[in-house]
């Protein structure tokens, strides 16, 4: 409760010099809804116009994480009845992602705990991205017949070597150190230091520049460390450099190491079309010149996902029935033809306006 009023799914308020955006659905791990997206846009309008707001702080309510992603159940219900929630939600969400990347004031994302899917969209494009020893960052969309969206193809394609390809095709978690190595974050701190850093941010002078804010964040940095995925960088760069999923699978099989076998297992239950579409989008993103270009391409592909049986089936298996036994169409990689992948890239009579 605050000021005698019930707090909503987004808490937006000023604390000193900081404009606070707190995702407030802790029982749903702060999953993002269309309404929350619109409330964030409205709050950013106010914070941008307020000269006393020096910095934005994005955080999540509860102890488990910043955000588990988009409201998948709502999208599932709409997809089943051929509704338009996906078309509307993704449009507004992706436009917000682009705005965050260009926001004129320092935007600090506190990526503690789980940060997945839509949470990466809200945090990964921030000017100042903090991870912790509890961070579990992931783009697990291939498990749902989907692909890393919300600008995920832009972020992952800009990771060093093939780290981004690995995270995109496996959906595996990056801890704080791995997120730093993949350039998905800027500073790693201990959670114990967050209250003091947060307090310092609320005391910044108006018009504090981005470099000063980054220096403040780095003054709280934890010692450098190597994440478990980054430790496998040589194998990842070798195996995931191929431009077909089949060649990546063959390279992992030939390697045969424990990590290679675990990676094959992580990919084995993913949507075959999700894997191929993801790799195609990652390679196109690597040659793209802007986040907006990637978001526009992702939007067209997302609309095809929403029309496909794999999305409904993937959500059913993972979230609704929880049997973890999706029946993908086609059921294997060889069935996913270039023609199927091309449908995700085909022009439509819709576009995003940034």
Coordinates of C-alpha atoms in Angstrom, one line a residue:
X1 CA 0.0 0.0 0.0
X2 CA 1.1 3.5 -0.7
X3 CA -0.6 6.8 0.3
X4 CA -3.7 4.7 1.2
X5 CA -4.0 3.4 -2.4
X6 CA -3.5 0.0 -3.8
X7 CA -0.3 -0.3 -5.7
X8 CA -0.7 -1.5 -9.3
X9 CA 1.4 -3.8 -11.5
X10 CA 3.8 -0.9 -12.2
X11 CA 4.9 1.4 -9.4
X12 CA 6.2 4.7 -11.0
X13 CA 7.3 7.4 -8.6
X14 CA 10.1 9.8 -7.8
X15 CA 12.6 9.1 -5.0
X16 CA 14.9 12.1 -4.8
X17 CA 16.5 12.6 -8.1
X18 CA 15.5 9.2 -9.4
X19 CA 12.4 8.2 -11.4
X20 CA 11.6 4.7 -10.2
X21 CA 10.0 2.1 -12.4
X22 CA 9.3 -1.0 -10.3
X23 CA 7.6 -3.9 -11.9
X24 CA 5.1 -5.1 -9.3
X25 CA 3.8 -8.6 -10.1
X26 CA 6.1 -10.6 -7.8
X27 CA 3.8 -13.7 -7.9
X28 CA 4.1 -13.8 -11.7
X29 CA 7.8 -13.0 -11.4
X30 CA 6.9 -9.5 -12.7
X31 CA 5.8 -10.7 -16.1
X32 CA 5.1 -7.8 -18.4
X33 CA 1.6 -7.0 -19.6
X34 CA 0.3 -4.7 -22.3
X35 CA -1.1 -2.4 -19.6
X36 CA 2.3 -2.3 -17.8
X37 CA 4.0 -1.4 -21.1
X38 CA 1.7 1.5 -21.5
X39 CA 2.2 2.7 -17.9
X40 CA 6.0 2.6 -18.4
X41 CA 5.6 4.8 -21.5
X42 CA 3.5 7.3 -19.6
X43 CA 6.0 7.3 -16.7
X44 CA 8.9 7.9 -19.0
X45 CA 7.1 10.8 -20.6
X46 CA 6.8 12.4 -17.1
X47 CA 10.4 11.6 -16.0
X48 CA 11.8 12.9 -19.3
X49 CA 10.0 16.2 -18.9
X50 CA 10.8 16.7 -15.2
X51 CA 14.1 18.6 -14.9
X52 CA 14.6 17.3 -11.3
X53 CA 14.8 13.7 -12.5
X54 CA 18.4 12.9 -13.1
X55 CA 18.2 9.1 -13.6
X56 CA 15.7 6.3 -14.2
X57 CA 16.0 3.2 -12.0
X58 CA 14.3 0.0 -13.3
X59 CA 13.8 -2.7 -10.7
X60 CA 11.6 -5.7 -9.8
X61 CA 9.4 -6.3 -6.8
X62 CA 10.1 -9.4 -4.7
X63 CA 13.2 -11.5 -4.2
X64 CA 13.2 -13.7 -7.4
X65 CA 14.0 -11.3 -10.2
X66 CA 13.4 -8.3 -12.4
X67 CA 11.1 -9.8 -15.0
X68 CA 10.3 -13.3 -16.3
X69 CA 9.3 -12.0 -19.7
X70 CA 6.0 -11.1 -21.4
X71 CA 2.6 -12.3 -20.2
X72 CA 2.8 -15.6 -22.1
X73 CA -0.5 -16.9 -20.8
X74 CA -2.4 -13.9 -22.2
X75 CA -0.7 -14.2 -25.5
X76 CA -1.5 -18.0 -25.6
X77 CA -5.2 -17.3 -24.9
X78 CA -5.3 -14.7 -27.7
X79 CA -3.4 -16.9 -30.2
X80 CA -5.8 -19.8 -29.6
X81 CA -8.8 -17.7 -30.7
X82 CA -6.9 -15.9 -33.4
X83 CA -7.0 -12.7 -31.5
X84 CA -4.8 -9.6 -32.0
X85 CA -3.1 -9.2 -28.6
X86 CA 0.3 -10.3 -30.1
X87 CA 0.0 -7.7 -32.9
X88 CA -0.8 -4.9 -30.4
X89 CA 1.4 -6.0 -27.5
X90 CA 4.6 -6.6 -29.5
X91 CA 4.1 -3.4 -31.5
X92 CA 4.0 -1.2 -28.3
X93 CA 6.6 -3.3 -26.5
X94 CA 9.2 -3.1 -29.4
X95 CA 8.6 0.7 -29.8
X96 CA 9.3 1.0 -26.0
X97 CA 12.5 -1.1 -26.4
X98 CA 13.8 1.4 -29.0
X99 CA 12.8 4.3 -26.8
X100 CA 14.7 2.9 -23.9
X101 CA 17.8 2.6 -26.0
X102 CA 17.7 6.3 -26.9
X103 CA 16.3 7.7 -23.7
X104 CA 18.0 11.0 -23.1
X105 CA 18.7 10.5 -19.3
X106 CA 20.7 7.8 -17.7
X107 CA 18.5 4.7 -17.4
X108 CA 19.8 2.2 -14.8
X109 CA 18.5 -1.4 -15.0
X110 CA 19.0 -3.5 -11.9
X111 CA 19.1 -7.0 -13.3
X112 CA 19.0 -9.1 -10.1
X113 CA 17.6 -12.6 -10.2
X114 CA 15.7 -13.8 -13.3
X115 CA 15.8 -11.5 -16.3
X116 CA 14.2 -13.2 -19.3
X117 CA 12.6 -12.4 -22.6
X118 CA 10.6 -9.1 -22.2
X119 CA 12.7 -8.3 -19.1
X120 CA 15.7 -8.3 -21.4
X121 CA 13.9 -5.8 -23.6
X122 CA 13.3 -3.4 -20.7
X123 CA 16.8 -3.8 -19.3
X124 CA 19.2 -4.9 -22.0
X125 CA 18.8 -1.7 -24.0
X126 CA 19.4 0.5 -20.9
X127 CA 22.4 2.9 -20.9
X128 CA 23.5 1.4 -17.5
X129 CA 23.0 -2.3 -16.9
X130 CA 23.8 -3.8 -13.5
X131 CA 24.0 -7.6 -12.8
X132 CA 24.6 -9.4 -9.6
X133 CA 25.7 -12.8 -8.2
X134 CA 22.1 -13.8 -8.4
X135 CA 21.4 -12.8 -12.0
X136 CA 20.0 -15.4 -14.3
X137 CA 19.6 -13.8 -17.7
X138 CA 18.1 -15.7 -20.6
X139 CA 16.3 -15.5 -23.9
X140 CA 14.6 -18.9 -23.8
X141 CA 12.0 -18.2 -26.6
X142 CA 13.1 -21.2 -28.8
X143 CA 11.4 -23.4 -26.1
X144 CA 8.1 -21.8 -27.2
X145 CA 8.5 -22.1 -31.0
X146 CA 9.6 -18.4 -30.9
X147 CA 12.9 -16.6 -31.1
X148 CA 14.8 -14.0 -29.0
X149 CA 12.7 -10.8 -29.7
X150 CA 12.4 -7.4 -28.0
X151 CA 15.7 -6.5 -29.8
X152 CA 17.3 -9.7 -28.5
X153 CA 18.6 -10.5 -32.0
X154 CA 20.4 -7.1 -32.0
X155 CA 21.9 -7.7 -28.5
X156 CA 22.9 -11.3 -29.0
X157 CA 24.4 -10.7 -32.4
X158 CA 26.7 -8.1 -30.8
X159 CA 28.2 -10.5 -28.2
X160 CA 31.8 -11.4 -28.8
X161 CA 32.4 -14.5 -30.9
X162 CA 29.5 -16.9 -30.9
X163 CA 28.3 -16.4 -27.3
X164 CA 25.1 -14.7 -28.5
X165 CA 24.4 -17.6 -30.9
X166 CA 24.9 -20.0 -28.1
X167 CA 22.5 -18.2 -25.7
X168 CA 19.9 -17.7 -28.5
X169 CA 19.8 -21.3 -29.7
X170 CA 20.0 -23.0 -26.3
X171 CA 18.0 -20.6 -24.1
X172 CA 20.5 -21.3 -21.3
X173 CA 21.0 -18.8 -18.4
X174 CA 23.8 -16.4 -18.3
X175 CA 25.0 -15.5 -14.8
X176 CA 26.3 -12.0 -14.0
X177 CA 29.8 -12.7 -15.2
X178 CA 28.6 -14.3 -18.5
X179 CA 26.2 -11.4 -19.1
X180 CA 29.1 -9.0 -18.8
X181 CA 31.2 -11.1 -21.1
X182 CA 28.4 -11.2 -23.7
X183 CA 28.0 -7.4 -23.5
X184 CA 24.5 -7.8 -22.2
X185 CA 25.5 -5.9 -19.0
X186 CA 27.9 -3.2 -17.9
X187 CA 28.7 -3.7 -14.2
X188 CA 28.6 -6.6 -11.8
X189 CA 27.9 -5.8 -8.1
X190 CA 27.1 -7.8 -5.0
X191 CA 23.5 -7.5 -4.0
X192 CA 24.6 -6.4 -0.6
X193 CA 25.9 -3.2 -2.2
X194 CA 22.7 -2.3 -4.1
X195 CA 20.9 -0.4 -1.2
X196 CA 23.9 2.0 -0.9
X197 CA 24.3 2.4 -4.7
X198 CA 20.5 2.9 -5.1
X199 CA 20.6 5.6 -2.4
X200 CA 23.5 7.3 -4.1
X201 CA 21.6 7.4 -7.4
X202 CA 18.6 9.1 -5.8
X203 CA 21.0 11.8 -4.6
X204 CA 22.5 12.7 -8.0
X205 CA 22.4 16.3 -9.2
X206 CA 20.1 17.2 -12.1
X207 CA 21.7 16.8 -15.5
X208 CA 24.3 14.4 -14.2
X209 CA 25.9 12.9 -17.3
X210 CA 26.0 9.2 -18.3
X211 CA 29.8 8.9 -17.7
X212 CA 29.4 10.2 -14.1
X213 CA 26.6 7.7 -13.5
X214 CA 28.7 4.8 -14.9
X215 CA 31.7 5.8 -12.8
X216 CA 29.4 5.7 -9.7
X217 CA 28.2 2.2 -10.7
X218 CA 31.7 0.9 -11.3
X219 CA 32.8 2.2 -7.9
X220 CA 30.6 -0.6 -6.5
X221 CA 31.9 -3.3 -8.9
X222 CA 32.6 -6.8 -7.6
X223 CA 35.9 -8.5 -8.5
X224 CA 36.3 -9.7 -12.1
X225 CA 35.3 -13.4 -12.6
X226 CA 34.8 -15.8 -15.5
X227 CA 31.3 -17.2 -16.0
X228 CA 30.8 -21.0 -16.7
X229 CA 29.7 -20.4 -20.3
X230 CA 32.5 -17.9 -21.1
X231 CA 34.9 -20.6 -19.9
X232 CA 33.8 -22.7 -22.9
X233 CA 34.3 -19.8 -25.3
X234 CA 36.8 -21.7 -27.6
X235 CA 34.3 -24.5 -28.2
X236 CA 31.3 -22.2 -28.5
X237 CA 33.1 -20.0 -31.1
X238 CA 34.1 -23.1 -33.1
X239 CA 30.8 -25.0 -33.0
X240 CA 28.4 -22.1 -33.3
X241 CA 30.2 -20.3 -36.2
X242 CA 28.2 -22.3 -38.7
X243 CA 25.2 -20.8 -40.6
X244 CA 23.0 -23.8 -40.4
X245 CA 21.6 -25.5 -37.2
X246 CA 22.5 -28.9 -38.6
X247 CA 26.2 -28.0 -39.0
X248 CA 26.2 -26.7 -35.4
X249 CA 24.7 -29.9 -34.1
X250 CA 27.3 -31.9 -36.1
X251 CA 30.1 -29.8 -34.7
X252 CA 28.9 -30.4 -31.2
X253 CA 28.5 -34.2 -31.8
X254 CA 32.0 -34.4 -33.1
X255 CA 33.4 -32.5 -30.2
X256 CA 31.8 -34.9 -27.7
X257 CA 32.9 -33.1 -24.6
X258 CA 30.7 -32.9 -21.5
X259 CA 29.8 -29.3 -22.3
X260 CA 29.0 -30.2 -26.0
X261 CA 26.7 -33.0 -24.9
X262 CA 24.9 -30.8 -22.4
X263 CA 24.5 -28.2 -25.2
X264 CA 23.0 -30.8 -27.5
X265 CA 20.6 -31.9 -24.8
X266 CA 19.6 -28.3 -24.3
X267 CA 18.8 -27.9 -28.0
X268 CA 17.1 -31.2 -28.5
X269 CA 13.8 -30.3 -27.0
X270 CA 13.6 -26.9 -28.7
X271 CA 11.2 -26.1 -31.6
X272 CA 13.1 -27.1 -34.8
X273 CA 11.5 -24.1 -36.6
X274 CA 12.3 -21.9 -33.6
X275 CA 16.0 -22.9 -33.9
X276 CA 16.2 -22.2 -37.6
X277 CA 14.4 -19.0 -37.5
X278 CA 16.5 -17.8 -34.6
X279 CA 19.8 -18.5 -36.3
X280 CA 18.6 -16.8 -39.5
X281 CA 17.5 -13.7 -37.5
X282 CA 20.8 -13.6 -35.6
X283 CA 22.8 -13.7 -38.8
X284 CA 20.7 -11.0 -40.4
X285 CA 21.0 -8.9 -37.2
X286 CA 24.8 -9.2 -37.3
X287 CA 24.7 -7.4 -40.7
X288 CA 22.1 -4.8 -39.5
X289 CA 23.0 -1.2 -38.6
X290 CA 20.5 -0.4 -36.0
X291 CA 18.3 -1.8 -33.2
X292 CA 15.2 -0.4 -35.0
X293 CA 16.0 -2.5 -38.1
X294 CA 16.2 -5.6 -36.0
X295 CA 13.0 -4.8 -34.1
X296 CA 11.1 -4.2 -37.4
X297 CA 12.3 -7.6 -38.7
X298 CA 11.4 -9.3 -35.3
X299 CA 7.9 -7.8 -35.5
X300 CA 7.2 -9.4 -38.9
X301 CA 8.6 -12.7 -37.6
X302 CA 6.6 -12.5 -34.4
X303 CA 3.4 -12.1 -36.3
X304 CA 4.2 -15.4 -38.1
X305 CA 5.0 -17.0 -34.8
X306 CA 1.6 -16.0 -33.4
X307 CA -0.1 -17.6 -36.4
X308 CA 2.0 -20.8 -36.1
X309 CA 1.0 -24.0 -34.2
X310 CA 4.4 -24.2 -32.5
X311 CA 3.8 -21.2 -30.3
X312 CA 0.5 -22.5 -28.9
X313 CA 1.9 -26.0 -28.5
X314 CA 5.1 -24.7 -26.9
X315 CA 3.2 -22.6 -24.3
X316 CA 0.8 -25.5 -23.7
X317 CA 3.7 -27.9 -22.9
X318 CA 5.7 -25.5 -20.8
X319 CA 3.2 -23.4 -19.0
X320 CA -0.4 -24.7 -19.3
X321 CA -0.2 -28.5 -19.1
X322 CA 3.4 -28.5 -18.0
X323 CA 4.0 -31.9 -19.5
X324 CA 7.3 -30.7 -21.1
X325 CA 6.5 -32.8 -24.1
X326 CA 5.7 -30.5 -27.0
X327 CA 4.7 -31.9 -30.4
X328 CA 6.5 -29.6 -32.8
X329 CA 5.5 -29.1 -36.4
X330 CA 7.7 -30.1 -38.3
X331 CA 9.0 -32.5 -35.6
X332 CA 12.7 -32.3 -36.7
X333 CA 15.2 -30.0 -38.3
X334 CA 15.2 -31.6 -41.7
X335 CA 11.4 -30.8 -42.0
X336 CA 12.0 -27.1 -41.6
X337 CA 12.5 -26.0 -45.2
X338 CA 13.9 -22.7 -46.4
X339 CA 10.3 -21.9 -47.5
X340 CA 9.1 -22.2 -43.9
X341 CA 11.8 -20.0 -42.6
X342 CA 11.1 -17.5 -45.4
X343 CA 7.6 -17.0 -44.2
X344 CA 9.0 -15.3 -41.0
X345 CA 10.8 -12.7 -43.2
X346 CA 8.1 -12.0 -45.7
X347 CA 6.8 -8.4 -45.9
X348 CA 3.4 -7.7 -44.4
X349 CA 1.2 -4.6 -44.5
X350 CA 2.3 -3.6 -41.0
X351 CA 5.3 -1.8 -39.8
X352 CA 6.7 -0.2 -36.6
X353 CA 7.0 3.6 -36.3
X354 CA 9.8 4.6 -33.9

